[in-house]
Short mmCIF file of C-alpha atoms and ligand atoms in Angstrom, two decimals:
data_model
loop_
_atom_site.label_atom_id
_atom_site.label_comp_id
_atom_site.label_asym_id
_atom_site.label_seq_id
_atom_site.Cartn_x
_atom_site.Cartn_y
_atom_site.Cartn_z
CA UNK A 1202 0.00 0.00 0.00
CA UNK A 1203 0.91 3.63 -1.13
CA UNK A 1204 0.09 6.72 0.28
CA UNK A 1205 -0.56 10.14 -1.63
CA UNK A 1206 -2.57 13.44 -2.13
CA UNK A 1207 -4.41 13.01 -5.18
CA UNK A 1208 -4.74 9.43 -7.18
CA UNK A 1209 -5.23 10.35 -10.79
CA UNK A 1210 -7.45 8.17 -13.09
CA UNK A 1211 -6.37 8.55 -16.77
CA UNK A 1212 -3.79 10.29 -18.41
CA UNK A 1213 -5.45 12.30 -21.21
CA UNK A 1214 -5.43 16.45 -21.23
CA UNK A 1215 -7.42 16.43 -17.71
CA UNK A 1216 -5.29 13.71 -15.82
CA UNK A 1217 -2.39 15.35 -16.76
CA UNK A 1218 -3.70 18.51 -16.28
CA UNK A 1219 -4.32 17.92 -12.79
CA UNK A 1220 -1.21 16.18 -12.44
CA UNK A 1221 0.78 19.32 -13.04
CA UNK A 1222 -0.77 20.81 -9.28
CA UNK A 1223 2.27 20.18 -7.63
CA UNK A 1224 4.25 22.82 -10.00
CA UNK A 1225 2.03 25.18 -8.49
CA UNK A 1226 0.49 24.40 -5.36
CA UNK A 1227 3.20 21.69 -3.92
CA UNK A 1228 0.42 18.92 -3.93
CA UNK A 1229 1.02 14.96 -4.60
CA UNK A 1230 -0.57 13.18 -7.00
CA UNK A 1231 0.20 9.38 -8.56
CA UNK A 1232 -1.48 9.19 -11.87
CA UNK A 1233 -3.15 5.88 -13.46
CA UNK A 1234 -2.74 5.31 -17.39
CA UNK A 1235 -4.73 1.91 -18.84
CA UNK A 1236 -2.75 2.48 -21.91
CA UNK A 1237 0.95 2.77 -23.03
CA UNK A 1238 2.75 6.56 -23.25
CA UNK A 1239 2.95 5.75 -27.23
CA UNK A 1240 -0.59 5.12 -27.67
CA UNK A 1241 -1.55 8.30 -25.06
CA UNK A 1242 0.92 10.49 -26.93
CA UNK A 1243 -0.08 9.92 -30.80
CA UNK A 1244 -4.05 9.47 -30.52
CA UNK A 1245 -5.33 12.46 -32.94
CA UNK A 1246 -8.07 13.73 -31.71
CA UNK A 1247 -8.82 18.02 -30.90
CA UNK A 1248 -6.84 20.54 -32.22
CA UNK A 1249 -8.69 23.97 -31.41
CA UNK A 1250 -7.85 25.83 -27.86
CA UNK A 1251 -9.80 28.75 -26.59
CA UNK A 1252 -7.38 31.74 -25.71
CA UNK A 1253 -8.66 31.23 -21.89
CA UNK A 1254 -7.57 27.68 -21.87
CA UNK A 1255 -4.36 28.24 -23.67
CA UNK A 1256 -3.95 30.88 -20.89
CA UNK A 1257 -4.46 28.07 -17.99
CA UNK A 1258 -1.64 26.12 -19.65
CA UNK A 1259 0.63 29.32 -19.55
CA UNK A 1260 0.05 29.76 -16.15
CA UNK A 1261 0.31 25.96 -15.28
CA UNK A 1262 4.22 26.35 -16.50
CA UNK A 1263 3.45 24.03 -19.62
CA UNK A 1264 3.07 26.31 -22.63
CA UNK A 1265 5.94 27.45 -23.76
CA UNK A 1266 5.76 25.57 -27.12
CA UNK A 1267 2.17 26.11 -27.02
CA UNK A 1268 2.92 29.86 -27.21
CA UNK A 1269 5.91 29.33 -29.90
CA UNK A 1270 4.23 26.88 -32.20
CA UNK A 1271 0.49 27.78 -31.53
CA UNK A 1272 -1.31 29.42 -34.50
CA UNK A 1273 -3.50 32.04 -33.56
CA UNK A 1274 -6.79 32.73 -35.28
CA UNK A 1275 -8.39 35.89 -34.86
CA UNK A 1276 -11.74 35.02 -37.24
CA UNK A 1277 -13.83 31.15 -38.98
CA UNK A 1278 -15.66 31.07 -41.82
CA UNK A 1279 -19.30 29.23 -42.26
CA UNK A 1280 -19.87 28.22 -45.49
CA UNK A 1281 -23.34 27.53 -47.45
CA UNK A 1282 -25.04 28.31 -50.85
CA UNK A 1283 -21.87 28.62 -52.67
CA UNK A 1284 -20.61 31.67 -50.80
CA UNK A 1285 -18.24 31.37 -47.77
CA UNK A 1286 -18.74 34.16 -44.61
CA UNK A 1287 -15.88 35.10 -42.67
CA UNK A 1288 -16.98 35.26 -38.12
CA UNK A 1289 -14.46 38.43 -37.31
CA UNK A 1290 -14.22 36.47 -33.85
CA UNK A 1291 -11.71 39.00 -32.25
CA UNK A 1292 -13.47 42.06 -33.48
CA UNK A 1293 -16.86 40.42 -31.67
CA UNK A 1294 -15.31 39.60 -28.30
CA UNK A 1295 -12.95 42.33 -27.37
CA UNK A 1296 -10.03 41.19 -28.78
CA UNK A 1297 -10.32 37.23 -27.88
CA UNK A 1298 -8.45 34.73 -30.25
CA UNK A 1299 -8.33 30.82 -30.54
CA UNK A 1300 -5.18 28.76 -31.00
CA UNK A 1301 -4.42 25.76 -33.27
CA UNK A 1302 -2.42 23.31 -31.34
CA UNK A 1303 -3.17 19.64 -31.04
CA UNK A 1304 -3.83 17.86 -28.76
CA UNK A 1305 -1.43 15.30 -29.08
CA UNK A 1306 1.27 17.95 -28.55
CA UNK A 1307 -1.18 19.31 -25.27
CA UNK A 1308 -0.39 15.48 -24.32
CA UNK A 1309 3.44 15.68 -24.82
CA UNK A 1310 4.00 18.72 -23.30
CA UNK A 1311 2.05 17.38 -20.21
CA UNK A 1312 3.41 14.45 -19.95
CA UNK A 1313 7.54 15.80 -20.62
CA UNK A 1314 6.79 18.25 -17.70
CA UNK A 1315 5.13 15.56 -15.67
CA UNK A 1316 8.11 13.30 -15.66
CA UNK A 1317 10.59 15.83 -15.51
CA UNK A 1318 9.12 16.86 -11.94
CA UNK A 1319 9.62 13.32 -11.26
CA UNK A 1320 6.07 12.98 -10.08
CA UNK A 1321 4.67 9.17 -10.72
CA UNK A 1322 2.68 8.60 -13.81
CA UNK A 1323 2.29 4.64 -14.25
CA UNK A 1324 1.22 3.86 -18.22
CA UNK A 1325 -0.12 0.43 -18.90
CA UNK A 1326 -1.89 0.25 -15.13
CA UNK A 1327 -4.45 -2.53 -15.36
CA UNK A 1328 -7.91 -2.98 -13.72
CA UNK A 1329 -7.81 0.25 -11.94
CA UNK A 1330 -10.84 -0.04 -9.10
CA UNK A 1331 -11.90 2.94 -6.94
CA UNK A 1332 -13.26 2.45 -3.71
CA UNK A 1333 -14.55 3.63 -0.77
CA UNK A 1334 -15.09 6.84 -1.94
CA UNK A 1335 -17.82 8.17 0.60
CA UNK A 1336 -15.09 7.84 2.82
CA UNK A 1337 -11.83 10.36 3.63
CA UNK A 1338 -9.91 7.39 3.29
CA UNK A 1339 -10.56 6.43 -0.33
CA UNK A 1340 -8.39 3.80 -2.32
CA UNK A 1341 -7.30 2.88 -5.60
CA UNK A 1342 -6.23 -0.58 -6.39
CA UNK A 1343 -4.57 -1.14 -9.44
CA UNK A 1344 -2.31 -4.18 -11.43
CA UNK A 1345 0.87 -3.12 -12.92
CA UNK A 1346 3.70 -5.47 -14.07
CA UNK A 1347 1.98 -8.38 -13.57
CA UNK A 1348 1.43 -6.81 -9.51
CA UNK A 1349 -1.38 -5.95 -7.36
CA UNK A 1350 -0.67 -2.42 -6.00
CA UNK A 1351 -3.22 -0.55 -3.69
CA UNK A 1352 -3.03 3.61 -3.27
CA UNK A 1353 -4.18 5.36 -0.27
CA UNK A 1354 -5.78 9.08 -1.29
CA UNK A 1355 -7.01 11.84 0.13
CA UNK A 1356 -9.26 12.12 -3.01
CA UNK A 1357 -9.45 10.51 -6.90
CA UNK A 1358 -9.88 12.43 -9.45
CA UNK A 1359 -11.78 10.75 -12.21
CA UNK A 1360 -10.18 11.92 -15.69
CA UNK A 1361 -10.33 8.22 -17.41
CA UNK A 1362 -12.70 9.57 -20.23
CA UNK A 1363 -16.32 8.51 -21.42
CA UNK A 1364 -15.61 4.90 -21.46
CA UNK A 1365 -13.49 4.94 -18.09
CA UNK A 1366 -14.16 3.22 -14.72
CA UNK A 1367 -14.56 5.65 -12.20
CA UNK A 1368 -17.97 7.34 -13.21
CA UNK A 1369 -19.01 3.55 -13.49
CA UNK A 1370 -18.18 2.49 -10.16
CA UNK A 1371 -20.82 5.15 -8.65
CA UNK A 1372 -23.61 3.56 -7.03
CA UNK A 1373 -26.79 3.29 -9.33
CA UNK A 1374 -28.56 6.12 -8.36
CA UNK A 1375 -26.50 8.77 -7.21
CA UNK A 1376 -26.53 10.16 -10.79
CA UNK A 1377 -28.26 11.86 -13.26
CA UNK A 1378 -27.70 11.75 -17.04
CA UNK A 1379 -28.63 13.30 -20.14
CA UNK A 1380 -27.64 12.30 -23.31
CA UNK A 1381 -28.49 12.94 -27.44
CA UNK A 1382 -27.06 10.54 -30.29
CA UNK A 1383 -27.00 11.93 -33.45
CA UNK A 1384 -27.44 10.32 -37.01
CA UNK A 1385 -23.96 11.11 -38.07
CA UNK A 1386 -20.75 10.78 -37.54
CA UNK A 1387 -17.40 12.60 -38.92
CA UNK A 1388 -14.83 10.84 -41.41
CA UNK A 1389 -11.45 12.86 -40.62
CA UNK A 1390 -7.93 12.64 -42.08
CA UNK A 1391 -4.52 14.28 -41.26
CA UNK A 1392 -3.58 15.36 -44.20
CA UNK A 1393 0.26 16.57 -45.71
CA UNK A 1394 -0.14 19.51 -47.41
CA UNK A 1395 -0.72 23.11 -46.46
CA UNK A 1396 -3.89 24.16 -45.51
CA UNK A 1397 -5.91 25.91 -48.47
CA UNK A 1398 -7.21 28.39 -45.87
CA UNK A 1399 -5.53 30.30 -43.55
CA UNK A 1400 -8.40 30.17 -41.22
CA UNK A 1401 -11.21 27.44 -40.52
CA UNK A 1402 -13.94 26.26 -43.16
CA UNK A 1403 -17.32 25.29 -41.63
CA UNK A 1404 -19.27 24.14 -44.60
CA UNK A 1405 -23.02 23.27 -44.72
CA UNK A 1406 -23.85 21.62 -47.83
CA UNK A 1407 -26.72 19.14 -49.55
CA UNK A 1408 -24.33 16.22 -49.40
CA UNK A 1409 -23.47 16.81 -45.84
CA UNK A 1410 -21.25 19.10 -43.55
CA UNK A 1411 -17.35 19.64 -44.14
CA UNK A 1412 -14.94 20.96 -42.24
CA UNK A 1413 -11.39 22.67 -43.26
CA UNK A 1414 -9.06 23.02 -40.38
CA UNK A 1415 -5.19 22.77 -39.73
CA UNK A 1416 -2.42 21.92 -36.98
CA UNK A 1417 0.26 23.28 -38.65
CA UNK A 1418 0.84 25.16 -41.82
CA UNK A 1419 2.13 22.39 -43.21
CA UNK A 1420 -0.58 19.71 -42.05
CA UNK A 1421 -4.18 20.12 -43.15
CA UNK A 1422 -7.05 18.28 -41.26
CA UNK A 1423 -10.37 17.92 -42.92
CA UNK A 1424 -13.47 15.94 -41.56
CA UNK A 1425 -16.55 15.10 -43.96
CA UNK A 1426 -20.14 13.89 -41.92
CA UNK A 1427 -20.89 10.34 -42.88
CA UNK A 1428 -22.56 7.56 -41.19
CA UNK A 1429 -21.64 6.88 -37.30
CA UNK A 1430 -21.21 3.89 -37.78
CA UNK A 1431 -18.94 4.17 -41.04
CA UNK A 1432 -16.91 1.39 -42.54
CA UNK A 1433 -13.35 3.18 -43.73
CA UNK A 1434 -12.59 0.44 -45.81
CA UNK A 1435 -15.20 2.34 -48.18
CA UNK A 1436 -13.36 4.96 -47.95
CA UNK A 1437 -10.43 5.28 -49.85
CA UNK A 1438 -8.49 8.48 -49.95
CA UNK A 1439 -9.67 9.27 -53.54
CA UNK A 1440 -13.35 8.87 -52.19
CA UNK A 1441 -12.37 11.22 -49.15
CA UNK A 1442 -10.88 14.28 -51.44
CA UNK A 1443 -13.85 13.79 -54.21
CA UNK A 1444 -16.45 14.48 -51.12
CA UNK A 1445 -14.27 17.15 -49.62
CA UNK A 1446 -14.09 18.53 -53.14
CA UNK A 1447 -17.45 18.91 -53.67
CA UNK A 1448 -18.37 20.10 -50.30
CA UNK A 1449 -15.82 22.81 -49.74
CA UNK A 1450 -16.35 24.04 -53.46
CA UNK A 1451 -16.09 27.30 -54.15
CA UNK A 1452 -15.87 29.89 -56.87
CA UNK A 1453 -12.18 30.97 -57.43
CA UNK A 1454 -10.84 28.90 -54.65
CA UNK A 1455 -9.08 25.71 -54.43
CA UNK A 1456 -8.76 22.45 -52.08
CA UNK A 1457 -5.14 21.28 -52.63
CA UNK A 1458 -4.95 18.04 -51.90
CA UNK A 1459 -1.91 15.43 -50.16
CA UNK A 1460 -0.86 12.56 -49.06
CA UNK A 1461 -3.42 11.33 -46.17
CA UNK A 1462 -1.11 10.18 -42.82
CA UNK A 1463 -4.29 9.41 -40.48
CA UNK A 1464 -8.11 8.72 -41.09
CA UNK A 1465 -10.76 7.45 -38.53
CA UNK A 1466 -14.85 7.82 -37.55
CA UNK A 1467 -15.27 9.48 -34.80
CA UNK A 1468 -19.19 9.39 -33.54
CA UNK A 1469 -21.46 12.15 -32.30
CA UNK A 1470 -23.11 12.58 -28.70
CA UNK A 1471 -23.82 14.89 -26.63
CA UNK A 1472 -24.11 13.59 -22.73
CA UNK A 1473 -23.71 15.14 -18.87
CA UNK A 1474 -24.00 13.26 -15.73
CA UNK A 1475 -24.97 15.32 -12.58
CA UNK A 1476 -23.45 15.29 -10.56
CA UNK A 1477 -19.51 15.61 -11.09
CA UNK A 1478 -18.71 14.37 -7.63
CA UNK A 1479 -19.56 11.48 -5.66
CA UNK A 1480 -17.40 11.61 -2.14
CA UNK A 1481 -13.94 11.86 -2.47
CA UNK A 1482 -14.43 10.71 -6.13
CA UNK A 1483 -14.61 14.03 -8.99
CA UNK A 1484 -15.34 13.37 -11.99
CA UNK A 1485 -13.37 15.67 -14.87
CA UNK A 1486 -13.23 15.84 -18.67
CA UNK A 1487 -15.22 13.55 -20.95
CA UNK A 1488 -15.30 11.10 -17.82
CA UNK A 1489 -18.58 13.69 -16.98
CA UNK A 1490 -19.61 15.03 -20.41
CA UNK A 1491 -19.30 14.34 -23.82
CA UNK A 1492 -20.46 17.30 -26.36
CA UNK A 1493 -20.73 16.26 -30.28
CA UNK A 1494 -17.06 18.16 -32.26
CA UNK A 1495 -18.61 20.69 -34.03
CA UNK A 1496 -17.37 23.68 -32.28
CA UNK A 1497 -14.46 22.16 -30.66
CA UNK A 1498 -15.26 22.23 -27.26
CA UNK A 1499 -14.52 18.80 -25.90
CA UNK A 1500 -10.62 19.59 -24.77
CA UNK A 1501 -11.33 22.95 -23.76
CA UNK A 1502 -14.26 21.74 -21.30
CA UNK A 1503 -12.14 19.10 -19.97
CA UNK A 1504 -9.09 21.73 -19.26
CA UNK A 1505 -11.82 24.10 -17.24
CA UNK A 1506 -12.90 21.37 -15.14
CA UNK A 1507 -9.04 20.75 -13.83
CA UNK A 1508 -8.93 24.09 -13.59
CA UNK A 1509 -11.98 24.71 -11.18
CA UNK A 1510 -11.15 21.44 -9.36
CA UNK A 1511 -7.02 22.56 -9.43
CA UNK A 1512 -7.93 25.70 -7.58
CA UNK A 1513 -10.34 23.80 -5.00
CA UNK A 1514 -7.88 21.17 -3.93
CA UNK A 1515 -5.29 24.09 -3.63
CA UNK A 1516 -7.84 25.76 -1.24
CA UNK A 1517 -8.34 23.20 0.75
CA UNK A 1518 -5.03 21.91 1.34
CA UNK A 1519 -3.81 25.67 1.93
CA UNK A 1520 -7.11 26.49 4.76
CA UNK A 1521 -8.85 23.33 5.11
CA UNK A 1522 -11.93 24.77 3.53
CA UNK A 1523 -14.22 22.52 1.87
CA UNK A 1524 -16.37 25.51 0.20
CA UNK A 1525 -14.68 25.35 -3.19
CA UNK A 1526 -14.88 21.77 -3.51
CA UNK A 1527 -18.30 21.47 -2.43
CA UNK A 1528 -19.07 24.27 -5.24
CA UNK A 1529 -17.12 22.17 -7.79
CA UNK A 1530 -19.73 20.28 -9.79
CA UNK A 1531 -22.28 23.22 -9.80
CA UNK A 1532 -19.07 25.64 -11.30
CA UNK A 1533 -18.11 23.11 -13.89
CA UNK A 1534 -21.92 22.30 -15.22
CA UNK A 1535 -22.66 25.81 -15.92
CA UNK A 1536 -20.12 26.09 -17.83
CA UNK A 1537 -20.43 22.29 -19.32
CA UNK A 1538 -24.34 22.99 -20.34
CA UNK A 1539 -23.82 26.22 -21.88
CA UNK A 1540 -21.25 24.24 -24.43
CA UNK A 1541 -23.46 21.66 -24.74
CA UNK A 1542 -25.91 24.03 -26.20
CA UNK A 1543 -23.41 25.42 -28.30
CA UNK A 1544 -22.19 22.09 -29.56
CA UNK A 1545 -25.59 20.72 -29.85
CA UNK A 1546 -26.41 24.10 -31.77
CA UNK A 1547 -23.99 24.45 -34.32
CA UNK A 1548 -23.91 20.58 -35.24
CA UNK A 1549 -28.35 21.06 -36.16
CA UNK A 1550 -27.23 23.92 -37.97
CA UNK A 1551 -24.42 22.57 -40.12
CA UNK A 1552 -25.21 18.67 -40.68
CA UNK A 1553 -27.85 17.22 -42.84
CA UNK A 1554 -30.02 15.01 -41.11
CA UNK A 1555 -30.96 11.51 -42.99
CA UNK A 1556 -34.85 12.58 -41.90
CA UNK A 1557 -34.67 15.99 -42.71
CA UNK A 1558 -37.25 17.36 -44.57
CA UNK A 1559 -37.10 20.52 -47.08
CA UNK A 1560 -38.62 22.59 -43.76
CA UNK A 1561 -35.32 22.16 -41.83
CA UNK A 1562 -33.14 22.36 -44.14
CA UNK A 1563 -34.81 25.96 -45.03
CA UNK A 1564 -34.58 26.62 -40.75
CA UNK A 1565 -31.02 25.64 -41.02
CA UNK A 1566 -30.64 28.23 -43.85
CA UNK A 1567 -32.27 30.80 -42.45
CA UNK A 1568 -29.88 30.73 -39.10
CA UNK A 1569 -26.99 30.45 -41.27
CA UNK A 1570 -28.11 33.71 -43.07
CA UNK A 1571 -28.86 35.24 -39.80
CA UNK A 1572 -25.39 34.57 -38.15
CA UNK A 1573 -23.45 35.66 -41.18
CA UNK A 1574 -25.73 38.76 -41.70
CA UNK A 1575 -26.54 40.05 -37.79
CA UNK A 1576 -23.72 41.42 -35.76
CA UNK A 1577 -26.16 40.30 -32.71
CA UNK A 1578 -26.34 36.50 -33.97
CA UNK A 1579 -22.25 36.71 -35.07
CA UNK A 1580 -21.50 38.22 -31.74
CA UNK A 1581 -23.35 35.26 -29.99
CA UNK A 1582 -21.83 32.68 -32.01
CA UNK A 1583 -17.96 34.42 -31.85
CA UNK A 1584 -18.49 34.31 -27.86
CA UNK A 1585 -19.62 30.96 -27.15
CA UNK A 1586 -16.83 29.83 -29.60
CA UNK A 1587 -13.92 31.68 -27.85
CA UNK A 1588 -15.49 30.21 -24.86
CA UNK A 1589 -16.98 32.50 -21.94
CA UNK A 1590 -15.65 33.59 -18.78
CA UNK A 1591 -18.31 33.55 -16.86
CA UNK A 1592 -21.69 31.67 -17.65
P1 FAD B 989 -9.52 11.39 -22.69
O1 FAD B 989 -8.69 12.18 -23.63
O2 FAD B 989 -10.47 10.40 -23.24
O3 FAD B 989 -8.52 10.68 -21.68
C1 FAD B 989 -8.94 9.66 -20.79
C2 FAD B 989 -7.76 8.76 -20.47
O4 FAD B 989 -8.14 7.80 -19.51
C3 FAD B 989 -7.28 7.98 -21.69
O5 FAD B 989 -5.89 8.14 -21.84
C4 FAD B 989 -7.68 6.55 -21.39
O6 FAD B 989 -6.78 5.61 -21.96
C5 FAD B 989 -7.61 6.53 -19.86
N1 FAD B 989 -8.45 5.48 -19.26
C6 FAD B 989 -9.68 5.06 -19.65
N2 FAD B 989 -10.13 4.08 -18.84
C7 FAD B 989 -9.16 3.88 -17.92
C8 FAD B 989 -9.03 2.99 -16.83
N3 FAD B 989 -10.00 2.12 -16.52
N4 FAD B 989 -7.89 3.05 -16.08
C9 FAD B 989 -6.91 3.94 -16.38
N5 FAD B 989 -6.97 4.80 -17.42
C10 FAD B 989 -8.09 4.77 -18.18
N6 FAD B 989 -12.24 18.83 -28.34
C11 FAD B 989 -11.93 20.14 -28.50
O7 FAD B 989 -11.96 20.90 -27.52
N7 FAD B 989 -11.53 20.65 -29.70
C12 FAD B 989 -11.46 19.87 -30.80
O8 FAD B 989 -11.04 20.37 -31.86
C13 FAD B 989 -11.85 18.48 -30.70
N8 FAD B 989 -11.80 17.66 -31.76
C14 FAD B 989 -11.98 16.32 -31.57
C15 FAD B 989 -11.83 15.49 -32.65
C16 FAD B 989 -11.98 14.12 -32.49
C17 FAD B 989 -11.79 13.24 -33.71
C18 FAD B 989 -12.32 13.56 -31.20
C19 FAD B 989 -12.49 12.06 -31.00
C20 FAD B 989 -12.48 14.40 -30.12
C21 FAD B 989 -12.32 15.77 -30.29
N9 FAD B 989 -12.45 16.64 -29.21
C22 FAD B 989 -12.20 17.98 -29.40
C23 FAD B 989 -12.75 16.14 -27.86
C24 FAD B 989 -11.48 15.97 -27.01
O9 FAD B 989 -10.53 15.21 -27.70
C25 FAD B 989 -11.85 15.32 -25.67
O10 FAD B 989 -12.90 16.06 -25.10
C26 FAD B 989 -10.65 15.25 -24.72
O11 FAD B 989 -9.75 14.25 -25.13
C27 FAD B 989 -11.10 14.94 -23.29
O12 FAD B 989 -9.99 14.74 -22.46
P2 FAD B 989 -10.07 13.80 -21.17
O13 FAD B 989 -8.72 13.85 -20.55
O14 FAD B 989 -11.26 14.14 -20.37
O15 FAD B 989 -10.39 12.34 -21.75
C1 DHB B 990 -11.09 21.02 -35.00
C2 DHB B 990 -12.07 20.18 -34.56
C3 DHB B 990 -13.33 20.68 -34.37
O1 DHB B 990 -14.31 19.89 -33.91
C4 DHB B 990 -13.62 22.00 -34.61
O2 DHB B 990 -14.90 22.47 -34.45
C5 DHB B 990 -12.62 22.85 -35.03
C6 DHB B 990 -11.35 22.34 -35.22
C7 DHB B 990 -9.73 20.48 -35.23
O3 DHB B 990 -9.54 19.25 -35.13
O4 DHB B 990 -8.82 21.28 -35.55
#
């Protein structure tokens, strides 16, 4: 049996995240990783970070390469009816910005500082268990190396994503959830050649939504909607570009096209489970809320969550207050249900529903005029996407 401050379930952007709280605020942590630092490190997966969030990393001591290699975008464009509309995003929120930077390079830079500290990360940790949560005394048992290992904690924090263990092993009952599927999922590829556009293409179109986007201005990344439950062996990369083709088209413009390095199917929910806490157990990250891409909120939720629970765990060690941790879950799902309407509202506004009739699709036209026409509707969209304050 070990002993430490904080046991850490999962080592995506919110485990690590929260791992980093003894750079700042001298606490221990032991962090819990089902899969290898290989597998953690190179899973593609978000690549847009609100300027707040890219701010928390700053301050947590792990952006410095963030800041160097980051590409700043001051404006998107939405796309429909042949004409593309640039979102002045900056000029609609005071100055705000978003950052390209993936998260697979969010991972490294967590997981470089995280070792350098010296602080214990385990990768490859099987059958992780946590128990006894409603007490102060709760426990993690864990194999690694072929050895049963049990950790002692003041508290767990649960960051082991949608499919992890630790919202699971809350007693039926305790929790509420709320979920949507969708009829859709997105097809995306890494792609090697510079991005056409120097800033994001949302694209609405009759054969389905698109989306244009970057991580470096060398390496496109493009997603098309297709089925959730898509088969990629029908989708070859000439298949891909032909779709993307037709559904970024635009008069005067072009969609250069390269070698593809990475495809997948990523499906589309949107879920929350109320609460985030259960004892000493908080849950953080997609572990307590999944929201559908479009928008690219997922990461950015996940990083607030550490953030709120960071600053809680800080407060109580430093005064033995409770009152910020007590406040926790209600913080985090204002925030959380504000981007789930966000998510939820730019995916209905952007995909094309198998069961939608000529009525929606002339709603979803009719919003897409009114964003790209109204500074009030712009101004509410360029908000929510540079993510609020305070909500
Ligand atoms: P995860 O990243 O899922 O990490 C959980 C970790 O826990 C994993 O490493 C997992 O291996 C580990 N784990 C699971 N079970 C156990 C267990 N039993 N024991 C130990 N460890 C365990 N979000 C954005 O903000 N912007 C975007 O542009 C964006 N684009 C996306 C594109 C795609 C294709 C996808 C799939 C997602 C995208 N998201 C985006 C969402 C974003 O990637 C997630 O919200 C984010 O990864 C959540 O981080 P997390 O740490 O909560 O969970
Ligand atoms: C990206 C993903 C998104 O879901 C989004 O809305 C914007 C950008 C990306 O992978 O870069």
């Amino acid at each position: 049996m070990t002993r430490t401050q904080v046991g850490i379930v999962g080592a995506g952007p919110a485990g690590l995240t929260v791992a980093g709280l003894r750079r700042r605020n001298g606490i221990e942590s032991v962090g819990l990783e089902a899969r290898t630092r290989d597998y953690v490190g190179h899973r593609i997966r978000a690549g847009l970070i609100e300027q707040g969030v890219a701010d928390l990393l700053v301050a947590a001591g792990v952006g410095d390469r963030l800041q160097r290699e980051g590409l700043v975008h001051h404006g998107i464009n939405l796309q429909f009816a042949g004409e593309r509309h640039r979102i002045p995003l900056s000029d609609l929120t005071g100055g705000k910005n978003v950052v390209i930077y993936g998260q697979t390079e969010v991972v490294k830079d967590l997981i470089g500082t995280r070792l350098a500290d010296g602080d214990p990360l385990l990768f490859e940790a099987e059958d992780v268990q946590p128990l006894d949560l409603e007490t102060d005394r709760p426990r993690l048992t864990y194999r690694h190396e072929g050895e049963g290992h049990e950790l002692e904690c003041d508290v767990i924090a649960g960051c082991d994503g949608f499919h992890g263990v630790c919202r699971a092993s809350i007693p039926k009952g305790v929790l509420r959830s709320f979920s949507r599927e969708y009829p859709y999922g997105w097809l995306g590829v890494l792609a090697a050649v510079a991005p056409s556009s120097g800033e994001l293409v949302y694209a609405h179109h009759a054969r389905g939504f698109a989306l244009l986007t970057l991580r470096s201005l060398e390496l496109s990344r493009l997603y098309v909607q297709c089925r959730p439950d898509e088969d990629l062996d029908e989708w070859p990369d000439d298949r891909i570009w032909e779709e993307l083709q037709s559904r970024l088209a635009l008069d005067g413009w072009n969609l250069a096209e390269g070698p593809v390095l990475e495809k997948g199917v990523t499906g589309m929910r949107s879920f929350v489970v109320e609460p985030m806490r259960h004892g000493r157990l908080f849950l953080a990250g997609d572990a307590a809320h999944i929201v559908p891409p479009t928008g690219a909120k997922g990461l950015n939720l996940a990083l607030r969550d550490v953030h709120v629970l960071s600053e809680a765990l800080a407060e109580w060690y430093r005064s033995g207050s409770t009152a910020l941790l007590d406040t926790y879950s209600s913080t985090c799902l204002r925030r959380v249900w504000r981007a789930e309407h966000f998510s939820w509202w730019m995916t209905s506004m952007l995909h094309r529903a198998p069961d939608a009739d000529d009525f929606d699709r002339q709603l979803q036209l009719s919003q897409l005029r009114y964003v790209t026409t109204s500074t009030a509707a712009a101004t509410s969209l360029a908000e929510n996407y540079v993510g609020l304050d305070s909500v």
